[in-house]
Tab-separated table of N, CA and C in Angstrom:
chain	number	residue	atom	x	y	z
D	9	UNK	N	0.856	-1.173	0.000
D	9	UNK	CA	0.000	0.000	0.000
D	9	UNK	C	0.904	1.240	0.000
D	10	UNK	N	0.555	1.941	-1.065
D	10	UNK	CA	1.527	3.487	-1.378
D	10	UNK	C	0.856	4.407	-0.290
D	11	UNK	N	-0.862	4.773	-0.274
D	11	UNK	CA	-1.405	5.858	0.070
D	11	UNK	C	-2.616	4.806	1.112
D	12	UNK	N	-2.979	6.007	2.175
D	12	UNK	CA	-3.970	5.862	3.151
D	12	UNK	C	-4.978	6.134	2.129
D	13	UNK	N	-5.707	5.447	1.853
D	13	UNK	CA	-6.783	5.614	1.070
D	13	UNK	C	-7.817	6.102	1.831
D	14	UNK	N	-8.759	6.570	1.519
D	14	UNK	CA	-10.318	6.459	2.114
D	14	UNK	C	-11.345	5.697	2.981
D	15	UNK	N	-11.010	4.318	1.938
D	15	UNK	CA	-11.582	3.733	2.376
D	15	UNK	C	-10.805	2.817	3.841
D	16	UNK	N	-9.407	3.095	3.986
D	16	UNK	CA	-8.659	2.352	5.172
D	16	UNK	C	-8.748	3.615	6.249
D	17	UNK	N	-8.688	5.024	5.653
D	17	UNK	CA	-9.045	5.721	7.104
D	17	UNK	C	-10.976	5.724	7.501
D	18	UNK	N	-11.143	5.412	7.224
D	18	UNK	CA	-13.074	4.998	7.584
D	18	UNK	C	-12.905	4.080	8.305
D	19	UNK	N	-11.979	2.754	8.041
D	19	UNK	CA	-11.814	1.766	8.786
D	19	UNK	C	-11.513	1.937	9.678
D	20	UNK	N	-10.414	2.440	10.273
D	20	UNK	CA	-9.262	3.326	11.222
D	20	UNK	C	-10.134	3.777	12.320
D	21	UNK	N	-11.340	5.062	11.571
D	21	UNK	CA	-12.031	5.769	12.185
D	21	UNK	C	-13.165	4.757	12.801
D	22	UNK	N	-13.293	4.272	12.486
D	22	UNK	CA	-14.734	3.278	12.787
D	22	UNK	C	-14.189	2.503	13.812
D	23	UNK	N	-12.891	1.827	13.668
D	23	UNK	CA	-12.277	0.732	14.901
D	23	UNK	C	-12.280	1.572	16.053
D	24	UNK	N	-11.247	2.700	15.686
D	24	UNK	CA	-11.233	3.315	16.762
D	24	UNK	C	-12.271	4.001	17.774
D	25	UNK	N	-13.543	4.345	17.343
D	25	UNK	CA	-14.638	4.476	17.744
D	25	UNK	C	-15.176	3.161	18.659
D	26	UNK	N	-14.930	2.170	17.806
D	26	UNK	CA	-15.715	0.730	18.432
D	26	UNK	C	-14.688	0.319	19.904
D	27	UNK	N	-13.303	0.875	19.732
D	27	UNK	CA	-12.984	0.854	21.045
D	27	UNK	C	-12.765	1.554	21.771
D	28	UNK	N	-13.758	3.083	21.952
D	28	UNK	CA	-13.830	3.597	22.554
D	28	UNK	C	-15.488	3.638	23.078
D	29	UNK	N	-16.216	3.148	22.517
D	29	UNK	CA	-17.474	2.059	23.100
D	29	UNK	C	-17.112	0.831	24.130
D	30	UNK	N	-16.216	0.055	23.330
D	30	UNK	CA	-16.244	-0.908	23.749
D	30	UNK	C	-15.552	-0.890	25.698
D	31	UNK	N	-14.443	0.450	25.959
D	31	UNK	CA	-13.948	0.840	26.819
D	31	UNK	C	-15.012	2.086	27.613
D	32	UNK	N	-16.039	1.913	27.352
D	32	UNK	CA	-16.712	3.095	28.022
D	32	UNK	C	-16.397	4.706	28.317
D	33	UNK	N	-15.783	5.033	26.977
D	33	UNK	CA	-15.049	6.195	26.757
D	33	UNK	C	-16.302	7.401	26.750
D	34	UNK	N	-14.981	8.679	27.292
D	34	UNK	CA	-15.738	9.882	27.070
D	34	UNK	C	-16.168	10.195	25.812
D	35	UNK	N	-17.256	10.839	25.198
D	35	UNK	CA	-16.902	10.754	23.711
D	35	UNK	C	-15.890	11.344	23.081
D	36	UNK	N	-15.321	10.973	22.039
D	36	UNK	CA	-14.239	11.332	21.174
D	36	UNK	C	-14.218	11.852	20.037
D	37	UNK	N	-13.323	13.154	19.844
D	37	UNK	CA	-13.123	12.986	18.340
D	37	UNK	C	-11.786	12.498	17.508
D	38	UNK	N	-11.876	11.439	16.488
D	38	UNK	CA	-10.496	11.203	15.639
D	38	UNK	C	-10.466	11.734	14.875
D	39	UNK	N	-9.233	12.591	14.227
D	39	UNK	CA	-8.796	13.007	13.257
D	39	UNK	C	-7.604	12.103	12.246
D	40	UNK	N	-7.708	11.789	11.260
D	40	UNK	CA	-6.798	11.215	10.478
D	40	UNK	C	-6.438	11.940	9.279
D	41	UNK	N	-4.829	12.103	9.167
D	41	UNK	CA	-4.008	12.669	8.321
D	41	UNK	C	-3.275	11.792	7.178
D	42	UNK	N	-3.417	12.075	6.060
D	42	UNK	CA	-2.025	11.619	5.136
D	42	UNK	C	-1.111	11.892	5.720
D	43	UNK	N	0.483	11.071	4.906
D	43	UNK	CA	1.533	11.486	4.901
D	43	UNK	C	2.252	12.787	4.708
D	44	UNK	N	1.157	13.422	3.627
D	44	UNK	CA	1.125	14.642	3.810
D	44	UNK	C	0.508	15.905	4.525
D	45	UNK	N	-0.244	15.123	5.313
D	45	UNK	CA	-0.594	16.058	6.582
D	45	UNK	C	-2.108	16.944	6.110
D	46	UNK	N	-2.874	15.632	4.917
D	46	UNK	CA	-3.863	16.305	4.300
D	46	UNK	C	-4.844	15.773	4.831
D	47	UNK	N	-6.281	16.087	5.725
D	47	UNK	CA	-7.103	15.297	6.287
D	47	UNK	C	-7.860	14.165	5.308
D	48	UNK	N	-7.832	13.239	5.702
D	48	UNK	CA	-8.958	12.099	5.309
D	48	UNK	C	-9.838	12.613	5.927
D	49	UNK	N	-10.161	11.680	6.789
D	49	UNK	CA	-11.291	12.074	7.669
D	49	UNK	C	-11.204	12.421	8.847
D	50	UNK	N	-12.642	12.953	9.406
D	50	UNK	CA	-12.429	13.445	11.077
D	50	UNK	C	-13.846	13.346	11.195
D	51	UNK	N	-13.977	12.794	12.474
D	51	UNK	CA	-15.377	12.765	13.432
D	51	UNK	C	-15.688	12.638	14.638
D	52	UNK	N	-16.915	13.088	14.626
D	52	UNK	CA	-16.970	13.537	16.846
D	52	UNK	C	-17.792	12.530	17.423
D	53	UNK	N	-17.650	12.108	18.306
D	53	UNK	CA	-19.027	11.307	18.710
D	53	UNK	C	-19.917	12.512	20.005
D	54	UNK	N	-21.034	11.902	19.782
D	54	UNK	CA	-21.864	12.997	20.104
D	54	UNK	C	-21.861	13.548	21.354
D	55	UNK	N	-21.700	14.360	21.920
D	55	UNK	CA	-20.911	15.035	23.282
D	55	UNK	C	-19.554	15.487	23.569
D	56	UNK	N	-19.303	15.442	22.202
D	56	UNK	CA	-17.908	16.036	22.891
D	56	UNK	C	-17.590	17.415	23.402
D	57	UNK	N	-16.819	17.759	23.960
D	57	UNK	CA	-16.562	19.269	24.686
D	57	UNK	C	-15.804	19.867	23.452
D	58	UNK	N	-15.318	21.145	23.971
D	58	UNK	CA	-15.250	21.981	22.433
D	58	UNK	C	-13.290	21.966	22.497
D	59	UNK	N	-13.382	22.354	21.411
D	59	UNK	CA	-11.609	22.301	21.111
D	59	UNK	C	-11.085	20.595	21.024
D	60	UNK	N	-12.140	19.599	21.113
D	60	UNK	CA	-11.479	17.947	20.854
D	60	UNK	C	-11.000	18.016	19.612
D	61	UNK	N	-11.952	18.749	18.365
D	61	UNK	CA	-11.015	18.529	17.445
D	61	UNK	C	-10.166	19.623	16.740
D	62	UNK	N	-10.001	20.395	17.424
D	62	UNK	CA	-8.376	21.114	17.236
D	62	UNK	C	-7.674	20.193	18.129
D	63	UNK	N	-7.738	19.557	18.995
D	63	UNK	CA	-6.777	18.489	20.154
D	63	UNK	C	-6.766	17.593	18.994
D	64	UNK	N	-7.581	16.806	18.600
D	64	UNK	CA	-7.140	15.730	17.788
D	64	UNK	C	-6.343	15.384	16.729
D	65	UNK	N	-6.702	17.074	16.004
D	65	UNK	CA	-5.655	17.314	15.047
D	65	UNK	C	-4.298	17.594	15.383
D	66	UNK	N	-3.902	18.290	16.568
D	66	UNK	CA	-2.791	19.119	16.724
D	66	UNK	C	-1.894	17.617	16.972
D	67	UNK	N	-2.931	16.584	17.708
D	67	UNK	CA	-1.878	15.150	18.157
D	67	UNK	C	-1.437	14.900	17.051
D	68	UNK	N	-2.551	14.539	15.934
D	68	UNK	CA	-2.359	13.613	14.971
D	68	UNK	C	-0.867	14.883	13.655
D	69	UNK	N	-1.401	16.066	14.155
D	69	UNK	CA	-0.193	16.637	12.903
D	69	UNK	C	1.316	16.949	13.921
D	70	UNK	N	1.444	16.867	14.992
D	70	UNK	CA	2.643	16.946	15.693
D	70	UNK	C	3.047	15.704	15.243
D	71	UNK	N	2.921	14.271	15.314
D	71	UNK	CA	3.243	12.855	15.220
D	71	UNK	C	4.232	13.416	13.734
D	72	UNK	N	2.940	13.317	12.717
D	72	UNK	CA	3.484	13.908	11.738
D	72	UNK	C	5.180	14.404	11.179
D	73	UNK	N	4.631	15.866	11.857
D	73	UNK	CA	5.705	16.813	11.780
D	73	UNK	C	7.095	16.203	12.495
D	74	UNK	N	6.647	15.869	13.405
D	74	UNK	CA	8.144	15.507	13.925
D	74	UNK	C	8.655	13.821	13.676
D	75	UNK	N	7.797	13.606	13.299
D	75	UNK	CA	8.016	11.933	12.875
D	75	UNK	C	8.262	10.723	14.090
D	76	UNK	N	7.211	11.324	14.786
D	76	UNK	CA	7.147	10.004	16.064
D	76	UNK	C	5.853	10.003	16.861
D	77	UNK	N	5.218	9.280	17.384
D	77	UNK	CA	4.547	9.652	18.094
D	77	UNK	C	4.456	10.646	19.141
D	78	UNK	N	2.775	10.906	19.155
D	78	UNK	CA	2.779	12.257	20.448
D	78	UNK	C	3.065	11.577	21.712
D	79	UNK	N	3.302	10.389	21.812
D	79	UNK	CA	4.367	9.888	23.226
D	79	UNK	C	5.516	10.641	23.461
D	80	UNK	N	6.045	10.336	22.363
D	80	UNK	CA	7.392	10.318	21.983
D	80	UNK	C	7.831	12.304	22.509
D	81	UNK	N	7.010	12.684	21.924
D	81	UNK	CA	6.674	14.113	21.700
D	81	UNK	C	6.838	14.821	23.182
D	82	UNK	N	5.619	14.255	23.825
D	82	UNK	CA	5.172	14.426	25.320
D	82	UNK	C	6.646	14.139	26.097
D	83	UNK	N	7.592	12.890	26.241
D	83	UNK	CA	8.783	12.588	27.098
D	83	UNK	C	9.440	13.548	26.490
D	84	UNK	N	9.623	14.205	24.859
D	84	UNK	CA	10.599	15.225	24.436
D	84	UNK	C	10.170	16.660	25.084
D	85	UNK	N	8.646	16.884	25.326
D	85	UNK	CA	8.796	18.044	25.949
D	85	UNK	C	8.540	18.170	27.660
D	86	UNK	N	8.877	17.437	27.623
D	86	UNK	CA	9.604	17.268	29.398
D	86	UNK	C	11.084	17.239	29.715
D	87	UNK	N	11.331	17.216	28.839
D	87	UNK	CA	13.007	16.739	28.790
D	87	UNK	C	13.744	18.312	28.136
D	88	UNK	N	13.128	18.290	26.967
D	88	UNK	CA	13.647	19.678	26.335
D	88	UNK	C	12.237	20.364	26.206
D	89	UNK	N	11.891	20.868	27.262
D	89	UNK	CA	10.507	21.844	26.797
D	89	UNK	C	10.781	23.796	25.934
D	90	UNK	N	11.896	23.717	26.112
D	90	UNK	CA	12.447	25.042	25.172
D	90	UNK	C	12.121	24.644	23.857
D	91	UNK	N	12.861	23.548	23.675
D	91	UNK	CA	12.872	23.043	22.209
D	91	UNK	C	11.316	22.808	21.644
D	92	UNK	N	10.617	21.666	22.169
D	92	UNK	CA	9.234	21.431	21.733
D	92	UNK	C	8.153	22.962	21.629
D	93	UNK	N	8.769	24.030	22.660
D	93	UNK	CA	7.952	25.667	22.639
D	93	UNK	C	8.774	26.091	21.527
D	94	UNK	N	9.690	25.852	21.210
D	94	UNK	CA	10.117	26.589	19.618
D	94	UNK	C	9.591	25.806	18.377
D	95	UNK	N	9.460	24.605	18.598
D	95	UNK	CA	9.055	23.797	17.345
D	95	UNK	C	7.345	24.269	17.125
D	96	UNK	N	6.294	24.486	18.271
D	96	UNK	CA	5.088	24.619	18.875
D	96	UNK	C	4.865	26.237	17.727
D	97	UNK	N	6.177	27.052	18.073
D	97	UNK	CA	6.335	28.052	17.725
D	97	UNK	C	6.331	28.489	16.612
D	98	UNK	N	6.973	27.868	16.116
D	98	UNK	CA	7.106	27.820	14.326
D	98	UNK	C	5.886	27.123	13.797
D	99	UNK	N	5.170	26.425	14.173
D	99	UNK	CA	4.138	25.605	13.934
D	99	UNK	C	3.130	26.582	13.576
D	100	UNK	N	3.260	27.461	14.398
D	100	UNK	CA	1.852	28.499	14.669
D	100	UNK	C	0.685	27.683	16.145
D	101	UNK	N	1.152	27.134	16.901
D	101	UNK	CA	0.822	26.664	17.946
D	101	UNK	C	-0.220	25.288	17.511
D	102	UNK	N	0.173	24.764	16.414
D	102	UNK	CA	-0.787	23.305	15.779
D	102	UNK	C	-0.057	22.148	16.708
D	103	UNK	N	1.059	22.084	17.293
D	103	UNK	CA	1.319	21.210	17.254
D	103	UNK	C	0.675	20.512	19.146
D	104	UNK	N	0.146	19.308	19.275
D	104	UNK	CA	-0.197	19.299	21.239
D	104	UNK	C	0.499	17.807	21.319
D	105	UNK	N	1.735	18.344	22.332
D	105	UNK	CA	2.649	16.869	22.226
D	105	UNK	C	2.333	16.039	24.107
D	106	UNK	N	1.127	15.381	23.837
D	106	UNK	CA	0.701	14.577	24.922
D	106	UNK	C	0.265	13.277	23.896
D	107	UNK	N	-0.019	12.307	24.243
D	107	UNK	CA	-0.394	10.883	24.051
D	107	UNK	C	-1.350	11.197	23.490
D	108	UNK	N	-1.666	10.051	22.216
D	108	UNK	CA	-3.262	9.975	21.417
D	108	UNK	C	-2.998	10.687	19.960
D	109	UNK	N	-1.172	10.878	19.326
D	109	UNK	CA	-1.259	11.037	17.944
D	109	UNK	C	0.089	9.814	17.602
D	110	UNK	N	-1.052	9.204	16.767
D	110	UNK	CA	-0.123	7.910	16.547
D	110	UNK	C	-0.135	7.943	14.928
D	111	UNK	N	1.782	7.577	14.582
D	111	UNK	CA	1.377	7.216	13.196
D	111	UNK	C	1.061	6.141	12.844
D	112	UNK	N	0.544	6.343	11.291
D	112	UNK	CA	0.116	4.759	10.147
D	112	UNK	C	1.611	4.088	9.846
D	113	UNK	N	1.973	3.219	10.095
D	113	UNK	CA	2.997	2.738	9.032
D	113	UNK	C	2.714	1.242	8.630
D	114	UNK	N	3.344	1.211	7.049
D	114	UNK	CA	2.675	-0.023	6.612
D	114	UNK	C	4.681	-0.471	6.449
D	115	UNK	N	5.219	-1.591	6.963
D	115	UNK	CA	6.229	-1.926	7.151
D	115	UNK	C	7.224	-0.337	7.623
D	116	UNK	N	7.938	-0.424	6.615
D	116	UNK	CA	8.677	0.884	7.036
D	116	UNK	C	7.732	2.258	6.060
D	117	UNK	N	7.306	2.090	5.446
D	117	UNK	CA	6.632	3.450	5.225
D	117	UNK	C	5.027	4.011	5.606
D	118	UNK	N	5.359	5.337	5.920
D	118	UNK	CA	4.609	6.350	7.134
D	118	UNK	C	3.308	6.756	5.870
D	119	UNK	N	2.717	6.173	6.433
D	119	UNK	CA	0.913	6.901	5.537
D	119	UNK	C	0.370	7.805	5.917
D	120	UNK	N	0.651	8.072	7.357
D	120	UNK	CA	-0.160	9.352	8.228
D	120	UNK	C	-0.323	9.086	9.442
D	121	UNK	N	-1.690	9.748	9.971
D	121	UNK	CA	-1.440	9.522	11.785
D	121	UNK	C	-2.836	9.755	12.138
D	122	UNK	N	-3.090	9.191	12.937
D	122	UNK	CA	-4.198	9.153	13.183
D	122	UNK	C	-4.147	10.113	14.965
D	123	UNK	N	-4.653	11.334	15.207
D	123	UNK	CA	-5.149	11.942	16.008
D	123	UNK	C	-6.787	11.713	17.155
D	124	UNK	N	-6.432	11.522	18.337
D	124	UNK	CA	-8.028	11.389	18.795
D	124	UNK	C	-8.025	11.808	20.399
D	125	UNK	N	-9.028	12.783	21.091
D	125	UNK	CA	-8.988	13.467	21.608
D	125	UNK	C	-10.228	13.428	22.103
D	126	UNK	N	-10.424	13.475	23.751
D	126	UNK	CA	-12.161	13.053	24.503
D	126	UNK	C	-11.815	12.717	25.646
D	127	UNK	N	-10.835	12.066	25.925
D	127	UNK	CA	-10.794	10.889	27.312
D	127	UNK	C	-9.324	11.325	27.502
D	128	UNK	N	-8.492	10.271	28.416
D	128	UNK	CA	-7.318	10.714	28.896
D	128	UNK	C	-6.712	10.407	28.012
D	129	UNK	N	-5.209	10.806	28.127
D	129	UNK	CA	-4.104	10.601	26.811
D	129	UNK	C	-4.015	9.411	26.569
D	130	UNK	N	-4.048	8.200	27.369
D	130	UNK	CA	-3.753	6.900	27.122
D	130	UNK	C	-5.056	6.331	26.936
D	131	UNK	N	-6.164	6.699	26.786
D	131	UNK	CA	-7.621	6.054	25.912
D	131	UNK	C	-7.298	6.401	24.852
D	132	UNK	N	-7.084	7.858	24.249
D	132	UNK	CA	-7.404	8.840	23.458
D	132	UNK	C	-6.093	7.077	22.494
D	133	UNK	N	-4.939	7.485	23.097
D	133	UNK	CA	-3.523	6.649	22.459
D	133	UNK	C	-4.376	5.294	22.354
D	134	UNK	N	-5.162	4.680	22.945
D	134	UNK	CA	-5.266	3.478	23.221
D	134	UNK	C	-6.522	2.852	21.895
D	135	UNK	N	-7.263	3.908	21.872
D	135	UNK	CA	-8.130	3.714	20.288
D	135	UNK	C	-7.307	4.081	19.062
D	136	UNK	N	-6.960	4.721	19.241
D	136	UNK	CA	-5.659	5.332	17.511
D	136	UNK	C	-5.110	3.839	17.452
D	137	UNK	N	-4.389	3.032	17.937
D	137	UNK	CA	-3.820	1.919	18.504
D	137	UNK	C	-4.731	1.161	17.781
D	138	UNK	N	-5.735	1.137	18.368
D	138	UNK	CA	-7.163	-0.069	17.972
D	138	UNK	C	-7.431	-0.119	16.685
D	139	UNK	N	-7.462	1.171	16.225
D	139	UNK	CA	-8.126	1.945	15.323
D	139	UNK	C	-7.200	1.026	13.880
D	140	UNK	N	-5.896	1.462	13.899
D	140	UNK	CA	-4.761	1.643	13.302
D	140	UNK	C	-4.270	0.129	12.589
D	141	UNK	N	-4.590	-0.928	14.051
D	141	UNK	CA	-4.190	-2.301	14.055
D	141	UNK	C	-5.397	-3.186	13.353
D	142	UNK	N	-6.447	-2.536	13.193
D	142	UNK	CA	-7.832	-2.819	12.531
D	142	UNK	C	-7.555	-3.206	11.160
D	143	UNK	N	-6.840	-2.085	10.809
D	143	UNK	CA	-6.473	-1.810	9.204
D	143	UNK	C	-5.532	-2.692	8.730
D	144	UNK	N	-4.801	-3.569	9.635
D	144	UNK	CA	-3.557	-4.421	9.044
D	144	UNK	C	-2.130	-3.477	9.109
D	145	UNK	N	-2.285	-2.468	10.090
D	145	UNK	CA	-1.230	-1.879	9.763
D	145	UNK	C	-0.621	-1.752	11.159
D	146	UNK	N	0.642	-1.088	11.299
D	146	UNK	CA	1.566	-0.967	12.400
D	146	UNK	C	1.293	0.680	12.671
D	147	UNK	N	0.858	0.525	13.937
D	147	UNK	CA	0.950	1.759	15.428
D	147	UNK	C	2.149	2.422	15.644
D	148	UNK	N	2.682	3.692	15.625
D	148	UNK	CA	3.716	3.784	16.198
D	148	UNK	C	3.318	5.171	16.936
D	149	UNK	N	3.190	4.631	18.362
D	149	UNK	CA	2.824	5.799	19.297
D	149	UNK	C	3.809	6.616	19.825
D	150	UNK	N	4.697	6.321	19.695
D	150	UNK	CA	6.221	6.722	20.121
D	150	UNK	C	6.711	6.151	21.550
């Protein structure tokens, strides 16, 4: 597989939903990105509080941008938080480096990332995960 198609981020989006049912989650919204950081899709489940999906996106396009998960992201801006506020900076403030933006990868190449935002960082991480592994593909949360 070259490209996240359509029809594999619907899939993505739909798993990840079903395990955030299936976990008795706050509602959520996922956002999913190409490789190029172009939305597929994005959706809310019904209740969500406001700003989930600017949160969902900012996970899913930080992963992105910096090429690791928003784990990965989150231990980097604890460690170097100057650095992650200058990268944040240049971004125009898109980027939110806490748990729950995970990329697509199909062996070694990166399709996109799936963003999701509602519940705590490690639900939010824990459906992208679900979501991701649905599709036949590899998680990389950082």
């Amino acid at each position: 597989m070259a490209d996240l198609t359509l029809d594999i981020a619907r899939k993505i989006l739909d798993a990840a939903f079903a395990k955030s049912t299936e976990l008795k989650l706050k509602p959520l919204v996922v956002t999913i990105l190409d490789a190029r950081g172009v939305l597929k899709v994005a959706a809310a489940q019904d209740g969500t509080s406001l700003m989930r999906a600017e949160i969902a996106h900012g996970k899913a396009y930080g992963a992105l941008a910096m090429g690791m998960g928003s784990r990965a992201l989150f231990q980097r801006a604890q460690e170097q938080a100057y650095f992650i506020d200058a990268v944040n900076t240049i971004a125009k403030g898109a980027l939110v480096p806490v748990p729950g933006g995970v990329l697509i990868m199909d062996g070694t190449t990166l399709l996109g990332a799936v963003g999701v935002s509602g519940d705590t960082s490690d639900n939010d991480e824990a459906c992208a995960v679900a979501g991701i592994q649905s599709a036949g593909l590899k998680a990389n949360a950082g």
